[in-house]
mmCIF file of C-alpha atoms in Angstrom:
data_model
loop_
_atom_site.group_PDB
_atom_site.id
_atom_site.type_symbol
_atom_site.label_atom_id
_atom_site.label_comp_id
_atom_site.label_asym_id
_atom_site.label_seq_id
_atom_site.Cartn_x
_atom_site.Cartn_y
_atom_site.Cartn_z
ATOM 1 C CA UNK A 122 4.985 26.244 -20.326
ATOM 2 C CA UNK A 123 6.826 27.405 -17.189
ATOM 3 C CA UNK A 124 9.273 24.965 -15.648
ATOM 4 C CA UNK A 125 11.324 25.055 -12.471
ATOM 5 C CA UNK A 126 14.933 23.854 -12.472
ATOM 6 C CA UNK A 127 15.519 20.754 -10.363
ATOM 7 C CA UNK A 128 17.092 21.533 -7.008
ATOM 8 C CA UNK A 129 18.254 19.072 -4.332
ATOM 9 C CA UNK A 130 20.142 19.862 -1.123
ATOM 10 C CA UNK A 131 21.292 17.547 1.664
ATOM 11 C CA UNK A 132 23.656 17.975 4.652
ATOM 12 C CA UNK A 133 26.185 15.126 4.762
ATOM 13 C CA UNK A 134 28.418 14.439 7.772
ATOM 14 C CA UNK A 135 31.549 13.703 5.785
ATOM 15 C CA UNK A 136 34.949 15.152 5.017
ATOM 16 C CA UNK A 137 34.977 17.600 2.094
ATOM 17 C CA UNK A 138 37.699 15.642 0.284
ATOM 18 C CA UNK A 139 35.790 12.362 0.687
ATOM 19 C CA UNK A 140 32.585 13.876 -0.677
ATOM 20 C CA UNK A 141 34.487 15.455 -3.559
ATOM 21 C CA UNK A 142 36.144 12.129 -4.388
ATOM 22 C CA UNK A 143 32.864 10.192 -4.329
ATOM 23 C CA UNK A 144 31.162 12.691 -6.628
ATOM 24 C CA UNK A 145 34.009 13.590 -8.982
ATOM 25 C CA UNK A 146 35.466 10.111 -9.567
ATOM 26 C CA UNK A 147 33.433 8.349 -12.301
ATOM 27 C CA UNK A 148 33.919 4.841 -10.838
ATOM 28 C CA UNK A 149 32.497 6.033 -7.500
ATOM 29 C CA UNK A 150 29.893 8.404 -8.904
ATOM 30 C CA UNK A 151 28.158 5.780 -11.034
ATOM 31 C CA UNK A 152 27.775 3.496 -7.999
ATOM 32 C CA UNK A 153 25.387 5.813 -6.132
ATOM 33 C CA UNK A 154 23.708 7.944 -8.820
ATOM 34 C CA UNK A 155 20.575 6.234 -10.174
ATOM 35 C CA UNK A 156 20.532 8.577 -13.148
ATOM 36 C CA UNK A 157 23.614 7.030 -14.751
ATOM 37 C CA UNK A 158 24.635 3.474 -15.572
ATOM 38 C CA UNK A 159 28.176 4.460 -16.525
ATOM 39 C CA UNK A 160 30.311 7.604 -16.661
ATOM 40 C CA UNK A 161 33.619 7.795 -18.532
ATOM 41 C CA UNK A 162 36.022 10.693 -18.494
ATOM 42 C CA UNK A 163 37.530 11.542 -21.881
ATOM 43 C CA UNK A 164 41.181 12.626 -22.380
ATOM 44 C CA UNK A 165 41.886 16.344 -21.856
ATOM 45 C CA UNK A 166 44.212 18.248 -24.183
ATOM 46 C CA UNK A 167 45.648 20.142 -21.181
ATOM 47 C CA UNK A 168 45.040 20.706 -17.461
ATOM 48 C CA UNK A 169 43.229 23.980 -18.074
ATOM 49 C CA UNK A 170 40.593 22.460 -20.366
ATOM 50 C CA UNK A 171 37.154 21.422 -19.106
ATOM 51 C CA UNK A 172 36.846 17.746 -18.279
ATOM 52 C CA UNK A 173 34.721 16.093 -20.947
ATOM 53 C CA UNK A 174 32.791 12.904 -20.196
ATOM 54 C CA UNK A 175 30.489 10.350 -21.772
ATOM 55 C CA UNK A 176 27.473 8.990 -19.904
ATOM 56 C CA UNK A 177 25.061 6.140 -20.462
ATOM 57 C CA UNK A 178 21.710 5.377 -18.831
ATOM 58 C CA UNK A 179 19.795 2.108 -19.217
ATOM 59 C CA UNK A 180 16.075 2.725 -19.615
ATOM 60 C CA UNK A 181 15.010 -0.899 -20.067
ATOM 61 C CA UNK A 182 13.907 -2.951 -23.057
ATOM 62 C CA UNK A 183 17.601 -3.190 -24.083
ATOM 63 C CA UNK A 184 17.687 0.562 -24.725
ATOM 64 C CA UNK A 185 20.391 2.958 -23.548
ATOM 65 C CA UNK A 186 20.492 6.728 -23.585
ATOM 66 C CA UNK A 187 23.979 8.029 -24.294
ATOM 67 C CA UNK A 188 25.307 11.552 -24.165
ATOM 68 C CA UNK A 189 28.332 13.708 -23.570
ATOM 69 C CA UNK A 190 29.155 16.665 -21.388
ATOM 70 C CA UNK A 191 31.861 18.716 -19.806
ATOM 71 C CA UNK A 192 32.529 19.892 -16.281
ATOM 72 C CA UNK A 193 34.619 22.600 -14.659
ATOM 73 C CA UNK A 194 35.629 22.702 -11.007
ATOM 74 C CA UNK A 195 36.425 25.471 -8.546
ATOM 75 C CA UNK A 196 37.987 24.494 -5.234
ATOM 76 C CA UNK A 197 38.804 27.971 -3.928
ATOM 77 C CA UNK A 198 35.454 29.554 -3.038
ATOM 78 C CA UNK A 199 35.620 32.296 -0.362
ATOM 79 C CA UNK A 200 33.590 30.248 2.131
ATOM 80 C CA UNK A 201 35.951 27.274 1.818
ATOM 81 C CA UNK A 202 33.530 25.406 -0.377
ATOM 82 C CA UNK A 203 33.787 24.032 -3.869
ATOM 83 C CA UNK A 204 31.724 24.240 -7.046
ATOM 84 C CA UNK A 205 31.460 21.993 -10.083
ATOM 85 C CA UNK A 206 29.527 23.270 -13.104
ATOM 86 C CA UNK A 207 28.545 21.127 -16.045
ATOM 87 C CA UNK A 208 26.956 21.046 -19.474
ATOM 88 C CA UNK A 209 25.444 17.887 -20.929
ATOM 89 C CA UNK A 210 23.375 16.719 -23.853
ATOM 90 C CA UNK A 211 22.451 13.837 -26.103
ATOM 91 C CA UNK A 212 22.175 13.617 -29.884
ATOM 92 C CA UNK A 213 20.029 10.461 -29.696
ATOM 93 C CA UNK A 214 16.572 11.098 -31.096
ATOM 94 C CA UNK A 215 14.998 8.884 -28.398
ATOM 95 C CA UNK A 216 16.449 11.059 -25.627
ATOM 96 C CA UNK A 217 13.902 13.463 -24.153
ATOM 97 C CA UNK A 218 16.760 15.688 -22.956
ATOM 98 C CA UNK A 219 18.388 17.599 -25.779
ATOM 99 C CA UNK A 220 20.856 19.645 -23.715
ATOM 100 C CA UNK A 221 21.196 20.978 -20.205
ATOM 101 C CA UNK A 222 23.438 22.363 -17.548
ATOM 102 C CA UNK A 223 23.797 22.903 -13.849
ATOM 103 C CA UNK A 224 26.124 22.637 -10.909
ATOM 104 C CA UNK A 225 27.118 20.782 -7.771
ATOM 105 C CA UNK A 226 27.899 22.954 -4.761
ATOM 106 C CA UNK A 227 29.867 21.857 -1.683
ATOM 107 C CA UNK A 228 29.392 24.221 1.278
ATOM 108 C CA UNK A 229 31.165 23.569 4.613
ATOM 109 C CA UNK A 230 28.730 23.318 7.529
ATOM 110 C CA UNK A 231 29.826 22.304 11.018
ATOM 111 C CA UNK A 232 31.078 18.723 10.975
ATOM 112 C CA UNK A 233 30.075 18.103 7.401
ATOM 113 C CA UNK A 234 29.137 19.567 4.039
ATOM 114 C CA UNK A 235 25.884 20.849 2.574
ATOM 115 C CA UNK A 236 25.812 19.179 -0.828
ATOM 116 C CA UNK A 237 23.433 20.669 -3.372
ATOM 117 C CA UNK A 238 22.683 20.533 -7.071
ATOM 118 C CA UNK A 239 20.596 22.643 -9.388
ATOM 119 C CA UNK A 240 20.145 21.907 -13.073
ATOM 120 C CA UNK A 241 17.820 22.443 -15.978
ATOM 121 C CA UNK A 242 17.524 21.139 -19.533
ATOM 122 C CA UNK A 243 15.792 21.566 -22.882
ATOM 123 C CA UNK A 244 13.569 18.796 -24.232
ATOM 124 C CA UNK A 245 12.765 17.279 -27.608
ATOM 125 C CA UNK A 246 9.391 16.482 -29.220
ATOM 126 C CA UNK A 247 7.908 19.974 -29.017
ATOM 127 C CA UNK A 248 4.847 20.656 -26.865
ATOM 128 C CA UNK A 249 4.275 16.930 -26.262
ATOM 129 C CA UNK A 250 7.803 16.563 -24.897
ATOM 130 C CA UNK A 251 7.419 19.601 -22.642
ATOM 131 C CA UNK A 252 4.108 18.305 -21.302
ATOM 132 C CA UNK A 253 5.518 14.813 -20.651
ATOM 133 C CA UNK A 254 8.501 16.390 -18.917
ATOM 134 C CA UNK A 255 6.362 18.591 -16.675
ATOM 135 C CA UNK A 256 3.860 15.902 -15.680
ATOM 136 C CA UNK A 257 6.096 12.844 -15.334
ATOM 137 C CA UNK A 258 9.757 12.965 -16.321
ATOM 138 C CA UNK A 259 10.880 16.026 -14.340
ATOM 139 C CA UNK A 260 9.222 14.906 -11.056
ATOM 140 C CA UNK A 261 10.753 11.422 -11.447
ATOM 141 C CA UNK A 262 14.143 12.872 -12.385
ATOM 142 C CA UNK A 263 14.065 15.096 -9.303
ATOM 143 C CA UNK A 264 13.036 12.192 -7.088
ATOM 144 C CA UNK A 265 15.839 9.992 -8.474
ATOM 145 C CA UNK A 266 18.337 12.786 -7.800
ATOM 146 C CA UNK A 267 17.159 13.241 -4.202
ATOM 147 C CA UNK A 268 17.038 9.482 -3.528
ATOM 148 C CA UNK A 269 20.572 9.149 -4.924
ATOM 149 C CA UNK A 270 21.819 11.963 -2.677
ATOM 150 C CA UNK A 271 20.546 10.127 0.402
ATOM 151 C CA UNK A 272 22.105 6.915 -0.908
ATOM 152 C CA UNK A 273 25.426 8.776 -1.069
ATOM 153 C CA UNK A 274 24.881 10.155 2.439
ATOM 154 C CA UNK A 275 24.370 6.675 3.885
ATOM 155 C CA UNK A 276 27.441 5.407 2.058
ATOM 156 C CA UNK A 277 29.644 8.155 3.495
ATOM 157 C CA UNK A 278 28.109 8.365 6.977
ATOM 158 C CA UNK A 279 27.308 4.717 7.663
ATOM 159 C CA UNK A 280 29.791 2.946 5.411
ATOM 160 C CA UNK A 281 27.061 0.874 3.707
ATOM 161 C CA UNK A 282 27.718 0.224 0.028
ATOM 162 C CA UNK A 283 25.168 1.576 -2.475
ATOM 163 C CA UNK A 284 24.595 -1.919 -3.902
ATOM 164 C CA UNK A 285 23.581 -3.215 -0.445
ATOM 165 C CA UNK A 286 21.283 -0.237 0.136
ATOM 166 C CA UNK A 287 19.631 -0.694 -3.251
ATOM 167 C CA UNK A 288 19.027 -4.408 -2.558
ATOM 168 C CA UNK A 289 17.559 -3.493 0.829
ATOM 169 C CA UNK A 290 15.264 -0.928 -0.805
ATOM 170 C CA UNK A 291 14.109 -3.469 -3.400
ATOM 171 C CA UNK A 292 13.225 -5.948 -0.633
ATOM 172 C CA UNK A 293 11.398 -3.280 1.354
ATOM 173 C CA UNK A 294 9.381 -1.877 -1.532
ATOM 174 C CA UNK A 295 8.671 -5.367 -2.858
ATOM 175 C CA UNK A 296 7.194 -6.374 0.510
ATOM 176 C CA UNK A 297 5.183 -3.159 0.734
ATOM 177 C CA UNK A 298 3.804 -3.643 -2.779
ATOM 178 C CA UNK A 299 2.863 -7.269 -2.070
ATOM 179 C CA UNK A 300 1.156 -6.378 1.221
ATOM 180 C CA UNK A 301 -0.772 -3.516 -0.356
ATOM 181 C CA UNK A 302 -1.982 -5.744 -3.186
ATOM 182 C CA UNK A 303 -3.006 -8.523 -0.793
ATOM 183 C CA UNK A 304 -4.991 -6.172 1.438
ATOM 184 C CA UNK A 305 -6.553 -4.587 -1.640
ATOM 185 C CA UNK A 306 -7.534 -7.962 -3.101
ATOM 186 C CA UNK A 307 -8.943 -9.264 0.197
ATOM 187 C CA UNK A 308 -11.033 -6.138 0.622
ATOM 188 C CA UNK A 309 -12.233 -5.747 -2.952
ATOM 189 C CA UNK A 310 -12.841 -9.228 -4.364
ATOM 190 C CA UNK A 311 -14.288 -11.497 -1.641
ATOM 191 C CA UNK A 312 -15.989 -8.720 0.353
ATOM 192 C CA UNK A 313 -17.092 -5.940 -1.986
ATOM 193 C CA UNK A 314 -17.495 -7.660 -5.349
ATOM 194 C CA UNK A 315 -18.504 -11.196 -4.302
ATOM 195 C CA UNK A 316 -19.546 -10.933 -0.660
ATOM 196 C CA UNK A 317 -22.381 -13.436 -1.106
ATOM 197 C CA UNK A 318 -19.987 -16.192 -2.209
ATOM 198 C CA UNK A 319 -18.516 -16.711 1.247
ATOM 199 C CA UNK A 320 -17.709 -13.715 3.409
ATOM 200 C CA UNK A 321 -21.314 -12.854 4.264
ATOM 201 C CA UNK A 322 -21.988 -16.532 5.004
ATOM 202 C CA UNK A 323 -19.057 -16.655 7.434
ATOM 203 C CA UNK A 324 -20.488 -13.678 9.308
ATOM 204 C CA UNK A 325 -23.918 -15.319 9.264
ATOM 205 C CA UNK A 326 -22.497 -18.562 10.684
ATOM 206 C CA UNK A 327 -20.711 -16.613 13.421
ATOM 207 C CA UNK A 328 -23.980 -14.985 14.388
ATOM 208 C CA UNK A 329 -22.507 -11.534 13.890
ATOM 209 C CA UNK A 330 -24.401 -8.535 12.509
ATOM 210 C CA UNK A 331 -27.670 -10.469 12.262
ATOM 211 C CA UNK A 332 -29.546 -9.362 9.178
ATOM 212 C CA UNK A 333 -26.733 -7.084 8.050
ATOM 213 C CA UNK A 334 -24.073 -9.618 7.116
ATOM 214 C CA UNK A 335 -23.657 -8.370 3.550
ATOM 215 C CA UNK A 336 -23.407 -4.757 4.663
ATOM 216 C CA UNK A 337 -20.856 -5.751 7.316
ATOM 217 C CA UNK A 338 -18.789 -7.538 4.668
ATOM 218 C CA UNK A 339 -18.819 -4.352 2.615
ATOM 219 C CA UNK A 340 -17.608 -2.289 5.585
ATOM 220 C CA UNK A 341 -14.874 -4.819 6.364
ATOM 221 C CA UNK A 342 -13.822 -4.817 2.711
ATOM 222 C CA UNK A 343 -13.601 -1.030 2.665
ATOM 223 C CA UNK A 344 -11.489 -1.136 5.843
ATOM 224 C CA UNK A 345 -9.095 -3.630 4.265
ATOM 225 C CA UNK A 346 -8.771 -1.443 1.184
ATOM 226 C CA UNK A 347 -7.927 1.475 3.478
ATOM 227 C CA UNK A 348 -5.259 -0.748 5.075
ATOM 228 C CA UNK A 349 -3.758 -1.266 1.605
ATOM 229 C CA UNK A 350 -3.597 2.495 1.089
ATOM 230 C CA UNK A 351 -2.104 3.141 4.540
ATOM 231 C CA UNK A 352 0.670 0.588 3.985
ATOM 232 C CA UNK A 353 1.509 2.098 0.605
ATOM 233 C CA UNK A 354 1.627 5.657 1.974
ATOM 234 C CA UNK A 355 2.948 5.173 5.540
ATOM 235 C CA UNK A 356 5.339 2.285 4.925
ATOM 236 C CA UNK A 357 8.173 4.147 6.709
ATOM 237 C CA UNK A 358 6.275 4.066 10.029
ATOM 238 C CA UNK A 359 7.366 1.072 12.081
ATOM 239 C CA UNK A 360 4.237 1.206 14.255
ATOM 240 C CA UNK A 361 2.115 0.580 11.162
ATOM 241 C CA UNK A 362 3.523 -2.935 10.778
ATOM 242 C CA UNK A 363 2.763 -3.697 14.435
ATOM 243 C CA UNK A 364 -0.837 -2.602 13.789
ATOM 244 C CA UNK A 365 -0.830 -4.663 10.600
ATOM 245 C CA UNK A 366 0.230 -7.786 12.541
ATOM 246 C CA UNK A 367 -2.422 -7.253 15.226
ATOM 247 C CA UNK A 368 -5.174 -6.820 12.619
ATOM 248 C CA UNK A 369 -4.100 -10.009 10.839
ATOM 249 C CA UNK A 370 -4.101 -11.987 14.095
ATOM 250 C CA UNK A 371 -7.612 -10.804 14.960
ATOM 251 C CA UNK A 372 -9.019 -11.554 11.499
ATOM 252 C CA UNK A 373 -7.410 -15.006 11.460
ATOM 253 C CA UNK A 374 -8.730 -15.832 14.951
ATOM 254 C CA UNK A 375 -12.258 -14.789 13.996
ATOM 255 C CA UNK A 376 -12.120 -16.846 10.786
ATOM 256 C CA UNK A 377 -10.912 -19.976 12.616
ATOM 257 C CA UNK A 378 -13.453 -19.581 15.410
ATOM 258 C CA UNK A 379 -16.233 -19.183 12.861
ATOM 259 C CA UNK A 380 -15.158 -21.950 10.497
ATOM 260 C CA UNK A 381 -12.526 -24.250 12.079
ATOM 261 C CA UNK A 382 -12.411 -26.406 8.957
ATOM 262 C CA UNK A 383 -10.668 -23.583 7.066
ATOM 263 C CA UNK A 384 -7.514 -24.252 9.135
ATOM 264 C CA UNK A 385 -6.727 -27.177 6.817
ATOM 265 C CA UNK A 386 -7.422 -25.272 3.601
ATOM 266 C CA UNK A 387 -4.290 -24.885 1.388
ATOM 267 C CA UNK A 388 -4.974 -21.195 0.780
ATOM 268 C CA UNK A 389 -7.018 -20.538 3.878
ATOM 269 C CA UNK A 390 -6.590 -17.949 6.631
ATOM 270 C CA UNK A 391 -3.579 -19.639 8.280
ATOM 271 C CA UNK A 392 -1.115 -19.658 5.334
ATOM 272 C CA UNK A 393 -2.386 -16.257 4.187
ATOM 273 C CA UNK A 394 -1.886 -14.741 7.637
ATOM 274 C CA UNK A 395 1.579 -16.260 8.055
ATOM 275 C CA UNK A 396 2.632 -15.049 4.608
ATOM 276 C CA UNK A 397 1.426 -11.505 5.269
ATOM 277 C CA UNK A 398 3.048 -11.486 8.710
ATOM 278 C CA UNK A 399 6.326 -12.525 7.099
ATOM 279 C CA UNK A 400 6.081 -9.767 4.494
ATOM 280 C CA UNK A 401 5.285 -7.219 7.198
ATOM 281 C CA UNK A 402 8.250 -8.331 9.305
ATOM 282 C CA UNK A 403 10.620 -8.023 6.341
ATOM 283 C CA UNK A 404 9.266 -4.572 5.506
ATOM 284 C CA UNK A 405 9.793 -3.444 9.111
ATOM 285 C CA UNK A 406 13.296 -4.930 9.342
ATOM 286 C CA UNK A 407 14.439 -3.165 6.171
ATOM 287 C CA UNK A 408 13.368 0.275 7.405
ATOM 288 C CA UNK A 409 16.691 1.006 9.102
ATOM 289 C CA UNK A 410 19.064 2.979 6.843
ATOM 290 C CA UNK A 411 16.538 3.001 4.012
ATOM 291 C CA UNK A 412 17.356 5.809 1.533
ATOM 292 C CA UNK A 413 14.721 8.513 1.592
ATOM 293 C CA UNK A 414 14.341 11.297 -0.974
ATOM 294 C CA UNK A 415 12.213 13.132 1.594
ATOM 295 C CA UNK A 416 15.317 13.990 3.628
ATOM 296 C CA UNK A 417 16.448 16.368 0.890
ATOM 297 C CA UNK A 418 15.508 20.006 0.596
ATOM 298 C CA UNK A 419 13.933 20.676 -2.793
ATOM 299 C CA UNK A 420 13.832 24.501 -2.881
ATOM 300 C CA UNK A 421 16.847 26.823 -2.600
ATOM 301 C CA UNK A 422 17.001 29.680 -0.138
ATOM 302 C CA UNK A 423 15.493 32.856 -1.551
ATOM 303 C CA UNK A 424 16.988 36.056 -1.801
ATOM 304 C CA UNK A 425 19.940 36.856 -4.103
ATOM 305 C CA UNK A 426 18.474 36.629 -7.590
ATOM 306 C CA UNK A 427 14.976 35.999 -8.843
ATOM 307 C CA UNK A 428 14.478 33.129 -11.245
ATOM 308 C CA UNK A 429 13.256 35.232 -14.151
ATOM 309 C CA UNK A 430 13.922 34.980 -17.884
ATOM 310 C CA UNK A 431 15.188 38.567 -17.915
ATOM 311 C CA UNK A 432 18.411 37.815 -16.089
ATOM 312 C CA UNK A 433 18.664 34.022 -16.301
ATOM 313 C CA UNK A 434 19.548 33.892 -12.617
ATOM 314 C CA UNK A 435 18.500 31.574 -9.830
ATOM 315 C CA UNK A 436 17.730 32.130 -6.196
ATOM 316 C CA UNK A 437 21.099 30.629 -5.264
ATOM 317 C CA UNK A 438 23.070 33.180 -7.316
ATOM 318 C CA UNK A 439 24.242 30.930 -10.169
ATOM 319 C CA UNK A 440 23.158 31.437 -13.768
ATOM 320 C CA UNK A 441 22.029 28.126 -15.209
ATOM 321 C CA UNK A 442 21.591 29.634 -18.637
ATOM 322 C CA UNK A 443 25.350 29.998 -18.874
ATOM 323 C CA UNK A 444 25.699 26.244 -18.389
ATOM 324 C CA UNK A 445 23.067 25.025 -20.822
ATOM 325 C CA UNK A 446 24.340 24.033 -24.219
ATOM 326 C CA UNK A 447 22.775 25.251 -27.439
#
């Protein structure tokens, strides 16, 4: 089963030494990298030895994945850049990753640094493990790496702590999830599944769509379900939340004009509209400086070496196979 190494690249407007410090110091590294809960450097026998480390990742349900690795650094590349190669692995039987290796590259570029990583790993659990890795784990691992890189970028460029950015992201995505579910529920349950229990009657009372009230409720329900999908997919577009607010205002006005008595209902159109407007406002306000994995480049530049089993090389001229433990 063919697999592509994970690659992430992002330009960061920061001093080379600052970027190096934030990525090579365990206490700083673990603050921005979602892949690790803690990183601890182990004592070195001498300055020329690779730096060994122990890592731990919480996966929930009171379970931790622990492993060890070693890293080597080069700070004298011809282009003025730096390179840090690493090997890592875990002996825990619950760890999907058995062993792996890769690198971090720091390439000077104008007023900043192009920071990139490329790594690969071997999995446990045979064909089932390889399939799970290909379909779910590897895409999520790559996304977490890219999202973490942008978190680091915002920390260095904007001076916003990773903890604050993570809290902001949780608020944003929580609001988006709640809005999507509310639109989905309002479109599916009272309009598509049980239109005759109230929605069609409201349209009938309003004198709208005479003779086609049920069909109109279905169309409106489908539109609201589309709104749920749009919010989930386009939640980074500020204009979408303005459109969301306008649609809510129109629907609430129509409901109150049709059935004024619903204004006093505890879970009627007024509290529902105000709640959804509040969620939309919070989602829009938390868009600024929101980490985005989409800012990262996910494929290296072609030419130097082909990524073929015959030479073990990669398109960015570094052999991952030399970094992967046995």
